XYZ file of C-alpha atoms in Angstrom:
695
model
C 31.906 -77.811 5.469
C 34.158 -78.363 8.507
C 34.850 -75.271 10.607
C 38.292 -73.737 10.087
C 39.190 -73.405 13.757
C 42.447 -74.520 15.352
C 41.701 -75.948 18.826
C 44.926 -77.965 19.113
C 46.487 -75.473 21.530
C 43.608 -76.145 23.899
C 44.224 -79.865 23.776
C 48.012 -79.866 23.826
C 50.821 -77.371 24.207
C 52.411 -78.313 20.911
C 51.098 -79.152 17.458
C 52.517 -82.674 17.714
C 49.759 -85.135 18.558
C 50.392 -87.391 21.525
C 49.004 -90.741 22.461
C 48.144 -93.828 20.515
C 45.754 -93.879 17.556
C 42.164 -94.763 18.467
C 40.160 -97.083 16.229
C 36.392 -97.011 16.606
C 34.437 -99.802 14.951
C 30.682 -100.146 14.748
C 28.906 -103.443 15.041
C 26.403 -102.492 12.362
C 28.030 -103.401 9.009
C 26.054 -100.688 7.217
C 28.290 -98.026 8.766
C 31.837 -97.339 7.673
C 34.967 -97.469 9.886
C 36.383 -94.173 11.093
C 39.939 -93.717 12.376
C 40.912 -90.886 14.742
C 44.652 -90.357 15.169
C 44.443 -87.329 17.349
C 42.402 -84.364 18.534
C 43.012 -82.407 15.272
C 41.720 -85.252 13.144
C 38.124 -84.353 13.928
C 38.382 -80.918 12.334
C 40.154 -81.867 9.142
C 38.193 -81.874 5.848
C 36.637 -85.210 5.065
C 35.979 -86.596 1.620
C 32.258 -86.256 0.872
C 31.981 -89.713 -0.623
C 33.851 -91.360 2.240
C 30.877 -91.674 4.538
C 28.367 -92.778 1.961
C 27.205 -96.342 1.664
C 24.967 -98.403 -0.574
C 21.810 -97.580 1.363
C 22.407 -93.810 1.029
C 22.937 -94.124 -2.719
C 19.739 -96.125 -2.929
C 17.791 -93.391 -1.153
C 19.244 -90.729 -3.480
C 18.204 -92.729 -6.527
C 14.752 -93.261 -5.052
C 14.336 -89.522 -4.431
C 15.378 -88.695 -7.997
C 13.013 -91.315 -9.343
C 10.231 -89.880 -7.193
C 10.810 -86.414 -8.681
C 10.791 -87.823 -12.199
C 7.589 -89.729 -11.536
C 6.078 -86.548 -10.078
C 6.860 -84.597 -13.262
C 5.406 -87.374 -15.417
C 2.321 -87.496 -13.207
C 1.938 -83.698 -13.471
C 2.090 -83.848 -17.267
C -0.291 -86.795 -17.216
C -2.782 -84.863 -15.075
C -2.646 -81.925 -17.497
C -3.218 -84.241 -20.471
C -6.024 -86.055 -18.662
C -7.695 -82.751 -17.745
C -7.419 -81.577 -21.363
C -8.968 -84.817 -22.626
C -11.701 -84.510 -20.014
C -12.462 -80.953 -21.131
C -12.579 -82.084 -24.764
C -14.983 -84.876 -23.858
C -17.156 -82.616 -21.705
C -17.317 -79.610 -24.004
C -17.029 -81.005 -27.517
C -18.754 -84.384 -27.227
C -21.398 -83.796 -24.536
C -21.591 -79.991 -24.791
C -21.962 -79.481 -21.041
C -22.009 -75.860 -19.878
C -20.891 -74.405 -23.209
C -22.312 -72.220 -25.929
C -21.054 -71.995 -29.504
C -19.669 -68.669 -30.685
C -22.168 -66.813 -32.842
C -20.625 -65.343 -35.975
C -22.449 -62.111 -36.741
C -20.461 -61.170 -39.850
C -20.337 -62.999 -43.141
C -16.551 -62.615 -43.123
C -16.257 -64.658 -39.930
C -18.332 -67.482 -41.394
C -16.332 -67.350 -44.638
C -13.030 -67.602 -42.795
C -14.363 -70.547 -40.807
C -15.382 -72.341 -44.006
C -11.951 -71.712 -45.547
C -10.217 -73.158 -42.480
C -12.554 -76.165 -42.516
C -11.735 -76.690 -46.197
C -8.026 -76.720 -45.396
C -8.683 -79.163 -42.551
C -10.606 -81.594 -44.784
C -7.866 -81.459 -47.436
C -5.192 -81.977 -44.768
C -6.976 -85.071 -43.442
C -7.338 -86.467 -46.975
C -3.681 -85.797 -47.760
C -2.621 -87.355 -44.456
C -4.598 -90.526 -45.216
C -3.089 -90.679 -48.703
C 0.445 -90.189 -47.383
C -0.058 -92.853 -44.717
C -1.075 -95.373 -47.364
C 1.970 -94.422 -49.445
C 4.220 -94.671 -46.397
C 2.921 -98.116 -45.434
C 3.363 -99.380 -48.993
C 6.958 -98.139 -49.081
C 6.533 -95.417 -51.696
C 9.256 -93.125 -50.359
C 10.194 -90.939 -53.292
C 10.782 -87.630 -51.486
C 13.416 -88.174 -48.859
C 14.753 -84.732 -49.801
C 13.321 -81.732 -51.599
C 14.370 -83.249 -54.942
C 11.516 -85.421 -56.180
C 12.133 -88.723 -57.974
C 9.387 -89.530 -60.475
C 9.582 -93.250 -61.378
C 9.325 -94.683 -64.858
C 6.250 -96.436 -66.206
C 7.683 -99.875 -65.496
C 7.987 -99.057 -61.785
C 4.272 -98.254 -61.345
C 2.323 -100.955 -59.537
C -1.463 -100.646 -59.760
C -3.889 -97.751 -60.255
C -3.427 -96.331 -56.744
C 0.303 -96.120 -57.361
C -0.387 -94.321 -60.619
C -2.738 -91.817 -58.950
C -0.100 -91.156 -56.307
C 2.512 -90.292 -58.923
C 0.085 -88.009 -60.762
C -0.483 -86.191 -57.477
C 3.273 -85.882 -56.920
C 3.804 -84.334 -60.362
C 0.883 -81.926 -59.980
C 2.058 -80.948 -56.522
C 5.633 -80.286 -57.620
C 4.720 -78.385 -60.795
C 1.758 -76.243 -59.729
C 1.058 -76.219 -55.967
C 4.590 -75.940 -54.577
C 5.639 -72.863 -56.637
C 2.521 -70.938 -55.554
C 3.038 -71.814 -51.893
C 6.742 -70.974 -52.115
C 6.009 -67.574 -53.672
C 3.497 -66.752 -50.918
C 5.991 -67.992 -48.339
C 8.760 -65.734 -49.642
C 6.380 -62.757 -49.649
C 5.301 -63.376 -46.042
C 8.906 -63.942 -44.927
C 9.864 -60.587 -46.482
C 7.036 -58.876 -44.580
C 8.117 -60.717 -41.456
C 11.684 -59.420 -41.783
C 10.492 -55.848 -42.425
C 8.283 -55.934 -39.353
C 11.118 -57.447 -37.287
C 13.446 -54.644 -38.448
C 10.843 -52.095 -37.344
C 10.691 -53.723 -33.905
C 14.470 -53.680 -33.689
C 14.622 -49.962 -34.510
C 11.976 -49.218 -31.891
C 13.936 -51.168 -29.276
C 17.149 -49.359 -30.204
C 15.315 -46.050 -29.858
C 14.090 -47.098 -26.421
C 17.630 -48.061 -25.376
C 18.884 -44.669 -26.564
C 16.191 -42.908 -24.512
C 17.201 -44.902 -21.435
C 20.911 -44.306 -22.051
C 20.548 -40.547 -22.570
C 17.827 -40.281 -19.901
C 15.544 -38.405 -22.276
C 12.171 -37.534 -20.808
C 9.685 -34.660 -21.186
C 10.235 -32.031 -18.522
C 8.596 -28.763 -17.626
C 9.965 -25.823 -15.697
C 9.267 -26.287 -12.007
C 6.631 -23.771 -10.933
C 5.072 -23.351 -7.497
C 1.518 -24.701 -7.456
C -0.055 -23.171 -4.362
C -3.799 -23.193 -4.023
C -3.729 -20.215 -1.633
C -2.313 -17.919 -4.326
C -4.193 -18.839 -7.491
C -3.646 -15.475 -9.135
C 0.063 -15.310 -8.371
C 2.556 -14.749 -11.153
C 4.259 -18.098 -10.665
C 1.112 -20.220 -10.528
C -0.331 -22.218 -13.385
C -3.834 -23.428 -12.562
C -5.876 -23.387 -15.789
C -9.471 -24.550 -15.776
C -9.683 -28.292 -16.438
C -12.704 -30.325 -17.467
C -12.597 -34.008 -16.449
C -14.800 -36.483 -18.341
C -15.625 -40.100 -17.463
C -17.632 -41.755 -20.262
C -19.260 -45.001 -19.156
C -21.944 -47.465 -20.197
C -23.365 -50.083 -17.815
C -20.198 -50.027 -15.700
C -21.688 -51.500 -12.523
C -18.408 -53.025 -11.337
C -16.082 -50.028 -11.635
C -18.096 -46.795 -11.556
C -17.630 -46.196 -7.823
C -13.841 -46.483 -7.675
C -13.302 -44.377 -10.801
C -15.583 -41.559 -9.617
C -13.955 -41.674 -6.190
C -10.449 -41.391 -7.649
C -11.315 -38.515 -9.998
C -13.126 -36.558 -7.284
C -9.961 -36.590 -5.177
C -7.696 -35.001 -7.785
C -5.435 -32.397 -6.205
C -6.559 -29.287 -8.111
C -8.377 -26.128 -7.032
C -12.108 -26.896 -6.956
C -12.985 -23.576 -8.572
C -10.939 -24.563 -11.628
C -12.094 -28.169 -11.934
C -15.366 -29.604 -13.260
C -16.097 -33.338 -13.470
C -18.578 -34.733 -15.984
C -19.970 -38.238 -15.505
C -21.159 -39.164 -19.006
C -23.440 -42.129 -18.433
C -24.822 -44.027 -21.433
C -26.226 -46.884 -19.360
C -29.514 -48.399 -20.482
C -30.084 -50.137 -17.113
C -32.154 -48.003 -14.736
C -30.645 -49.581 -11.621
C -27.106 -48.707 -12.751
C -28.217 -45.145 -13.534
C -29.565 -44.729 -9.997
C -26.354 -46.114 -8.502
C -24.198 -43.666 -10.468
C -26.526 -40.781 -9.628
C -26.212 -41.642 -5.953
C -22.414 -41.690 -6.145
C -22.412 -38.310 -7.912
C -24.765 -36.848 -5.318
C -22.524 -38.109 -2.503
C -19.479 -36.291 -3.883
C -21.540 -33.246 -4.744
C -22.473 -32.950 -1.070
C -18.770 -32.965 -0.209
C -18.191 -29.840 -2.288
C -16.903 -31.401 -5.508
C -17.988 -29.776 -8.775
C -19.419 -32.864 -10.430
C -22.249 -33.213 -12.956
C -24.198 -36.280 -14.079
C -25.214 -36.400 -17.761
C -27.341 -39.020 -19.467
C -28.176 -38.851 -23.165
C -31.703 -39.525 -24.336
C -30.492 -40.455 -27.825
C -27.426 -42.663 -27.450
C -25.739 -42.698 -30.865
C -22.116 -42.884 -31.902
C -20.962 -44.915 -28.906
C -18.141 -43.238 -26.935
C -17.449 -40.614 -29.624
C -21.077 -39.495 -29.586
C -21.010 -39.328 -25.795
C -17.901 -37.120 -25.736
C -19.188 -34.943 -28.563
C -22.450 -34.326 -26.737
C -20.573 -33.353 -23.553
C -18.280 -30.917 -25.369
C -21.298 -29.120 -26.870
C -22.389 -27.892 -23.428
C -22.189 -24.116 -23.041
C -20.127 -24.237 -19.849
C -17.451 -26.387 -21.565
C -16.315 -23.330 -23.526
C -14.936 -21.776 -20.327
C -12.339 -24.545 -19.898
C -8.930 -24.746 -21.526
C -8.110 -28.442 -21.095
C -10.042 -31.697 -20.846
C -8.827 -34.878 -19.120
C -10.499 -38.135 -20.160
C -10.672 -41.356 -18.131
C -12.469 -44.585 -18.927
C -14.704 -46.037 -16.249
C -12.094 -48.465 -14.857
C -9.258 -45.914 -14.551
C -8.115 -44.593 -11.172
C -5.736 -41.613 -11.439
C -3.569 -40.568 -8.532
C -4.365 -37.210 -6.860
C -1.300 -35.570 -8.456
C -2.227 -36.566 -12.023
C -3.144 -33.054 -13.186
C -0.078 -31.522 -11.508
C 2.153 -33.931 -13.449
C 0.490 -33.449 -16.838
C -1.081 -29.979 -17.213
C 2.151 -27.954 -16.569
C 3.630 -29.408 -19.790
C 1.226 -27.182 -21.762
C 2.655 -23.985 -20.285
C 4.811 -22.021 -22.739
C 4.224 -24.777 -25.335
C 1.385 -23.564 -27.583
C 1.947 -26.325 -30.183
C 1.302 -29.087 -27.648
C -2.126 -30.659 -28.083
C -2.005 -33.880 -26.016
C -0.256 -35.223 -22.924
C -0.690 -38.988 -22.592
C 0.036 -40.983 -19.414
C 0.881 -44.661 -19.179
C -1.424 -47.429 -17.989
C -0.697 -49.634 -14.976
C -2.711 -52.756 -14.219
C -4.130 -53.854 -10.889
C -4.725 -57.438 -12.072
C -1.724 -58.175 -14.265
C -0.910 -61.329 -12.227
C -4.495 -62.568 -11.987
C -4.155 -65.394 -14.538
C -2.137 -66.417 -17.584
C -4.230 -64.277 -19.924
C -3.587 -61.069 -17.966
C 0.132 -61.846 -17.754
C 0.349 -62.187 -21.541
C -1.621 -58.975 -22.052
C 0.753 -57.171 -19.708
C 3.712 -58.170 -21.927
C 2.048 -56.726 -25.021
C 0.935 -53.471 -23.417
C 4.243 -52.846 -21.639
C 6.003 -53.021 -25.011
C 3.335 -50.782 -26.557
C 3.728 -48.043 -23.956
C 7.414 -48.139 -23.061
C 8.748 -48.806 -26.563
C 6.259 -47.824 -29.262
C 4.599 -44.794 -27.716
C 7.640 -43.494 -25.863
C 9.910 -43.707 -28.939
C 7.314 -42.156 -31.254
C 6.615 -39.432 -28.704
C 10.292 -38.503 -28.300
C 11.397 -38.671 -31.944
C 8.170 -37.894 -33.852
C 5.942 -36.025 -31.345
C 3.115 -38.281 -32.540
C 1.440 -41.522 -31.443
C -2.071 -42.889 -31.270
C -4.161 -41.488 -28.433
C -5.172 -44.306 -26.075
C -8.660 -42.910 -25.487
C -8.096 -42.458 -21.768
C -5.557 -41.246 -19.163
C -4.726 -38.233 -21.335
C -5.172 -34.445 -21.250
C -6.185 -32.582 -24.418
C -5.993 -28.898 -25.209
C -9.601 -28.124 -26.118
C -8.433 -25.778 -28.866
C -6.631 -28.710 -30.535
C -9.836 -30.778 -30.432
C -11.888 -27.979 -31.953
C -9.425 -27.151 -34.734
C -9.154 -30.850 -35.645
C -12.906 -31.258 -36.108
C -13.860 -32.554 -32.687
C -15.097 -36.047 -31.909
C -16.491 -37.872 -34.939
C -18.788 -40.889 -34.856
C -17.510 -42.471 -38.074
C -15.387 -45.228 -36.493
C -15.027 -47.268 -33.300
C -11.477 -45.951 -32.701
C -12.428 -42.331 -32.095
C -9.228 -41.860 -30.064
C -6.974 -42.788 -32.997
C -9.173 -40.750 -35.336
C -8.793 -37.504 -33.388
C -5.050 -38.154 -32.924
C -4.456 -38.540 -36.683
C -6.502 -35.416 -37.504
C -4.686 -33.398 -34.844
C -1.346 -34.590 -36.213
C -2.392 -33.490 -39.721
C -3.155 -30.049 -38.263
C 0.350 -29.701 -36.814
C -0.307 -30.420 -33.114
C 2.394 -32.190 -31.084
C 2.014 -34.948 -28.510
C 3.937 -35.866 -25.358
C 4.004 -39.306 -23.735
C 4.822 -39.515 -20.007
C 6.183 -42.965 -19.227
C 6.645 -42.105 -15.537
C 3.032 -41.038 -14.922
C 0.908 -44.166 -14.476
C -2.842 -44.553 -14.099
C -4.294 -47.734 -12.645
C -6.783 -49.688 -14.735
C -7.977 -53.240 -15.304
C -7.166 -55.902 -17.899
C -9.835 -58.244 -19.337
C -9.696 -61.501 -17.413
C -11.779 -63.664 -19.765
C -10.880 -64.659 -23.301
C -14.300 -63.618 -24.573
C -13.852 -60.041 -23.340
C -10.267 -59.886 -24.594
C -11.232 -61.202 -28.026
C -13.974 -58.597 -28.465
C -11.582 -55.857 -27.377
C -8.910 -56.987 -29.841
C -11.454 -57.203 -32.655
C -12.408 -53.558 -32.110
C -8.772 -52.471 -31.760
C -7.815 -54.081 -35.108
C -10.921 -53.513 -37.221
C -11.231 -49.824 -36.290
C -7.753 -48.760 -37.530
C -8.309 -50.367 -40.936
C -11.680 -48.651 -41.253
C -10.040 -45.386 -40.223
C -7.253 -45.911 -42.782
C -9.828 -45.997 -45.573
C -11.336 -42.741 -44.317
C -8.081 -40.861 -43.601
C -5.980 -41.867 -46.611
C -7.211 -39.029 -48.906
C -6.692 -36.445 -46.140
C -3.174 -37.738 -45.437
C -2.169 -37.614 -49.101
C -3.581 -34.109 -49.634
C -2.226 -32.668 -46.365
C 0.581 -30.082 -46.325
C 2.777 -31.942 -43.842
C 6.275 -33.128 -44.761
C 6.670 -36.159 -47.013
C 8.438 -38.285 -44.395
C 5.596 -37.683 -41.926
C 3.088 -38.838 -44.546
C 5.221 -41.937 -45.173
C 5.361 -42.636 -41.434
C 1.574 -42.405 -41.136
C 0.772 -44.551 -44.165
C 3.591 -47.107 -44.210
C 4.472 -47.544 -40.541
C 1.550 -46.390 -38.416
C -1.218 -47.993 -40.488
C 0.128 -50.551 -42.973
C 3.071 -52.147 -41.168
C 1.763 -52.188 -37.581
C -1.977 -52.542 -38.189
C -2.284 -54.529 -41.448
C 0.935 -56.411 -42.228
C 1.487 -57.806 -38.725
C -1.803 -59.771 -38.450
C -1.663 -60.728 -42.150
C 1.736 -62.412 -42.183
C 1.333 -63.884 -38.687
C -1.895 -65.679 -39.604
C -0.856 -66.620 -43.145
C 2.662 -67.782 -42.328
C 2.174 -69.729 -39.104
C -1.452 -70.904 -39.395
C -1.826 -71.635 -43.140
C 1.530 -71.915 -44.930
C 3.371 -73.889 -42.234
C 0.823 -76.756 -42.084
C 0.579 -76.775 -45.892
C 4.343 -77.235 -46.273
C 4.028 -80.488 -44.327
C 1.846 -81.885 -47.140
C 3.789 -80.127 -49.907
C 7.422 -80.718 -48.869
C 8.721 -79.166 -52.107
C 7.750 -75.758 -50.633
C 10.258 -75.203 -47.872
C 9.885 -73.044 -44.778
C 13.251 -72.559 -43.118
C 13.778 -73.371 -39.475
C 15.056 -69.857 -38.674
C 11.674 -68.449 -39.731
C 9.827 -70.863 -37.456
C 12.090 -70.849 -34.439
C 15.016 -68.447 -34.231
C 13.588 -65.106 -35.351
C 10.190 -65.459 -33.541
C 11.921 -66.395 -30.285
C 14.347 -63.476 -30.630
C 11.520 -61.024 -31.367
C 9.508 -62.393 -28.430
C 12.547 -61.805 -26.248
C 12.688 -58.196 -27.493
C 8.983 -57.744 -26.733
C 9.400 -59.066 -23.223
C 12.320 -56.775 -22.289
C 10.104 -53.963 -20.882
C 8.570 -56.504 -18.469
C 11.434 -58.779 -17.473
C 9.349 -60.320 -14.692
C 7.381 -62.082 -17.418
C 10.428 -63.831 -18.906
C 9.253 -67.340 -17.815
C 6.186 -66.830 -20.039
C 8.106 -66.189 -23.265
C 7.054 -69.486 -24.917
C 3.340 -69.187 -23.968
C 3.494 -65.569 -25.161
C 4.834 -66.588 -28.588
C 2.220 -69.320 -28.998
C -0.634 -67.139 -27.775
C 0.283 -64.283 -30.125
C 0.105 -66.691 -33.061
C -3.212 -67.961 -31.714
C -4.646 -64.440 -31.558
C -3.609 -63.845 -35.172
C -6.838 -65.437 -36.444
C -8.921 -62.890 -34.504
C -6.732 -59.977 -35.573
C -6.698 -61.113 -39.209
C -10.491 -61.440 -39.240
C -10.871 -57.982 -37.663
C -8.358 -56.422 -40.055
C -10.195 -57.735 -43.124
C -13.556 -56.622 -41.666
C -12.299 -53.082 -41.171
C -10.442 -52.878 -44.477
C -13.448 -53.948 -46.553
C -16.011 -52.229 -44.297
C -17.932 -55.357 -43.344
C -20.700 -55.504 -40.751
C -18.529 -56.158 -37.706
C -16.194 -53.214 -38.431
C -18.568 -50.803 -36.657
C -19.456 -53.006 -33.705
C -18.772 -51.720 -30.195
C -18.959 -54.091 -27.232
C -18.113 -52.744 -23.773
C -15.220 -54.741 -22.325
C -16.370 -56.801 -19.351
C -14.632 -55.811 -16.111
C -14.355 -57.372 -12.680
C -13.853 -54.187 -10.640
C -10.577 -55.251 -9.072
C -8.221 -53.020 -7.095
C -4.895 -53.802 -5.501
C -4.701 -53.783 -1.690
C -2.476 -50.649 -1.414
C -4.844 -48.785 -3.724
C -7.852 -49.729 -1.622
C -6.097 -48.530 1.542
C -5.109 -45.243 -0.125
C -8.630 -44.643 -1.405
C -10.081 -45.404 2.028
C -7.683 -42.932 3.635
C -8.496 -40.184 1.130
C -12.235 -40.778 1.490
C -11.998 -40.608 5.286
C -10.264 -37.232 4.985
C -12.964 -36.049 2.606
C -15.663 -37.175 5.051
C -14.074 -35.047 7.790
C -14.023 -31.952 5.587
C -15.657 -29.143 7.570
C -17.459 -27.566 4.615
C -20.320 -29.644 3.175
C -22.759 -28.485 0.543
C -26.322 -29.683 0.545
C -27.096 -31.706 -2.557
C -29.979 -30.950 -4.897
C -30.987 -34.575 -5.425
C -32.270 -35.726 -2.039
C -35.288 -37.342 -3.666
C -32.951 -39.262 -5.948
C -31.029 -40.531 -2.936
C -34.215 -41.747 -1.283
C -35.212 -43.584 -4.438
C -31.736 -45.073 -4.590
C -31.989 -46.330 -1.006
C -35.333 -47.957 -1.776
C -33.847 -49.649 -4.832
C -30.879 -50.995 -2.853
C -33.160 -52.312 -0.089
C -35.366 -54.018 -2.673
C -32.361 -55.676 -4.324
C -30.980 -56.884 -0.983
C -34.348 -58.251 0.136
C -35.022 -60.212 -3.056
C -33.426 -63.595 -3.732
C -30.234 -63.427 -5.749
C -30.205 -65.660 -8.820
C -27.368 -68.178 -8.935
C -24.393 -67.165 -11.055
C -23.867 -69.670 -13.841
C -20.654 -69.528 -15.784
C -20.801 -70.613 -19.404
C -17.833 -71.421 -21.567
C -17.817 -70.654 -25.248
C -16.664 -72.909 -28.047
C -14.713 -70.953 -30.658
C -15.071 -72.775 -33.965
C -12.295 -71.095 -35.947
C -9.726 -71.721 -33.220
C -10.766 -75.368 -32.899
C -10.622 -75.912 -36.663
C -7.118 -74.442 -36.752
C -6.121 -76.613 -33.785
C -7.093 -79.803 -35.610
C -5.405 -78.537 -38.813
C -2.118 -77.923 -36.995
C -2.279 -81.226 -35.120
C -2.932 -83.050 -38.401
C 0.100 -81.324 -39.918
C 2.124 -82.342 -36.863
C 1.254 -85.993 -37.531
C 2.316 -85.562 -41.155
C 5.647 -84.056 -40.096
C 6.472 -87.294 -38.278
C 6.680 -89.082 -41.635
C 9.308 -86.575 -42.803
C 11.221 -86.688 -39.495
C 11.114 -82.871 -39.130
C 11.713 -82.428 -35.422
C 11.448 -78.653 -34.987
C 8.436 -78.405 -37.294
C 6.702 -81.205 -35.399
C 7.178 -79.643 -31.971
C 6.124 -76.207 -33.168
C 2.996 -77.572 -34.845
C 2.189 -79.701 -31.819
C 2.495 -76.916 -29.243
C 0.782 -74.383 -31.509
C -2.059 -76.826 -32.117
C -2.455 -77.428 -28.387
C -2.545 -73.663 -27.743
C -5.295 -73.271 -30.357
C -7.136 -76.162 -28.704
C -6.952 -74.529 -25.267
C -8.227 -71.228 -26.641
C -10.928 -72.889 -28.730
C -12.250 -74.690 -25.648
C -12.126 -71.440 -23.619
C -9.619 -72.848 -21.140
C -7.488 -69.696 -20.876
C -8.369 -66.812 -18.602
C -11.328 -66.579 -16.273
C -14.778 -67.401 -17.613
C -17.167 -64.597 -16.680
C -20.942 -64.873 -16.761
């Protein structure tokens, strides 16, 4: 843009230009002719297209064509890489292992999907023959059955028999199941909408749990205004080589009087080298004056619930009023107890204070980004709304503080299910205890970075609640709580959010949708496939607006995970073998750079502490040093990463892609694109191409 400056008074005393017009011509014909009538002519706006010529337009077109070719080449490289992975992993089987189905339910589901795939391929072949022969009798949903004189040959006759059978018997059954799933889908969408409206109301009214500000001064512990109850901190772990050090370090630096704080390291590791490493870390902090104890069970039963139950049975645990629980990968800030424990003061009905999770590796890969969307909605919407309006939500198993009296009156930790955190929360709720969720208090932790670890975690998180529902249903019905609280527990907490969601998601988008391509008389509306899912995905992504560019991958990946969640839900509901299977989630031991700097600073201050206590495990430290030297001296085996082939996901991928080919015959554009992209997402997951593969 030309500068808006008036320099004419420097060139002449008046605004009237003097002198003759000057014409400048260039010998090169590629340049245009420019006329200058006076000194002001240079600074007047010039038409943008005036100075352009044919060569400039040619360069612009070439640049645009180059960008287009670059996009096509990028898509081609992605397709070529996908085909190469299919060839390498499916055909040659290089560097892959096939998923081992331990439960009969998993094998049964795989056989059912394979049966649907075989039928879909047969139907597709049949429809292709009919299409090539010109037998187009179903341009719309109304089916035209020809007369006997119109039938040409036995194949034509068989085709018409199939059309009649399909219209009279198969289509009504599929349509009835479709309507049922759509109704469940709308109910679940309405529940999500109400939760989002509740979250908006909380933000608008600025509702948040608060406690009366009290001075917390460690030099006056017995003062009238102080509130320093005795707190027991527990870290249950099992073979946590990657994260034990940072979690113990963070917990040992909690800002709380040492005389009123005791830390229990509850180690269930079966690897001797990991036990020695954890013992050495405990001894190091014990020498710095921290009240920390290492416990290892001889009989390791009941998984995490058995570990916590064993720790609470210690005699010294009876002297403590509250217990804070952290999983092995959690790193609380030093002020965690000062932000949570004061909520219990003057609130005798409060049994639990739950903090929110924050993730150090949420941007590590696509899988962690999609997990972050789900968990942000879970914490900021589900748990915050339920905490404000109902004083109840499911305990997350970590980053929370319990009143020990509430644990004892609710029956303590039970080993009957793999979701011991949800179990104790439901029993405490039945006993009248209230919960508080603190959305502003965040504790750093780590997300699974490989699909294998994430799948095992999701299986436990969805099979455990259904198993717990079977166990708790009689107690809920016979409890003395109000009717609407019973309805909330049974209908919303368990059935709608734990059973209905995976059921309709898997049935509607992975089974019914491909079937409607081969049975066009059963119609699935476009708003069910496109509009409502996209709108609900947008609602889910609101708590993490940074993830908005991943809304389409999030929608496709959630439908892809529905097969795992459906399988886990059925396993827990019918108490199959995999419903009581606990697999420790694989972790990488990551920390963000600011967290590492903060931990280093706090540790350096602790090292300079003038008062050091001599540890009682010097011999253990010497053995630990010998073990470390032996490990460093020996050759390290090469790390070999293996990818897994997930059979159910691959079978569903080929089923959806087959249905996408069938939709081309009916010219259903939206259905085709949805089936195509959903089939590709299943293919990527089935080939283990999402997330980081961990050995």
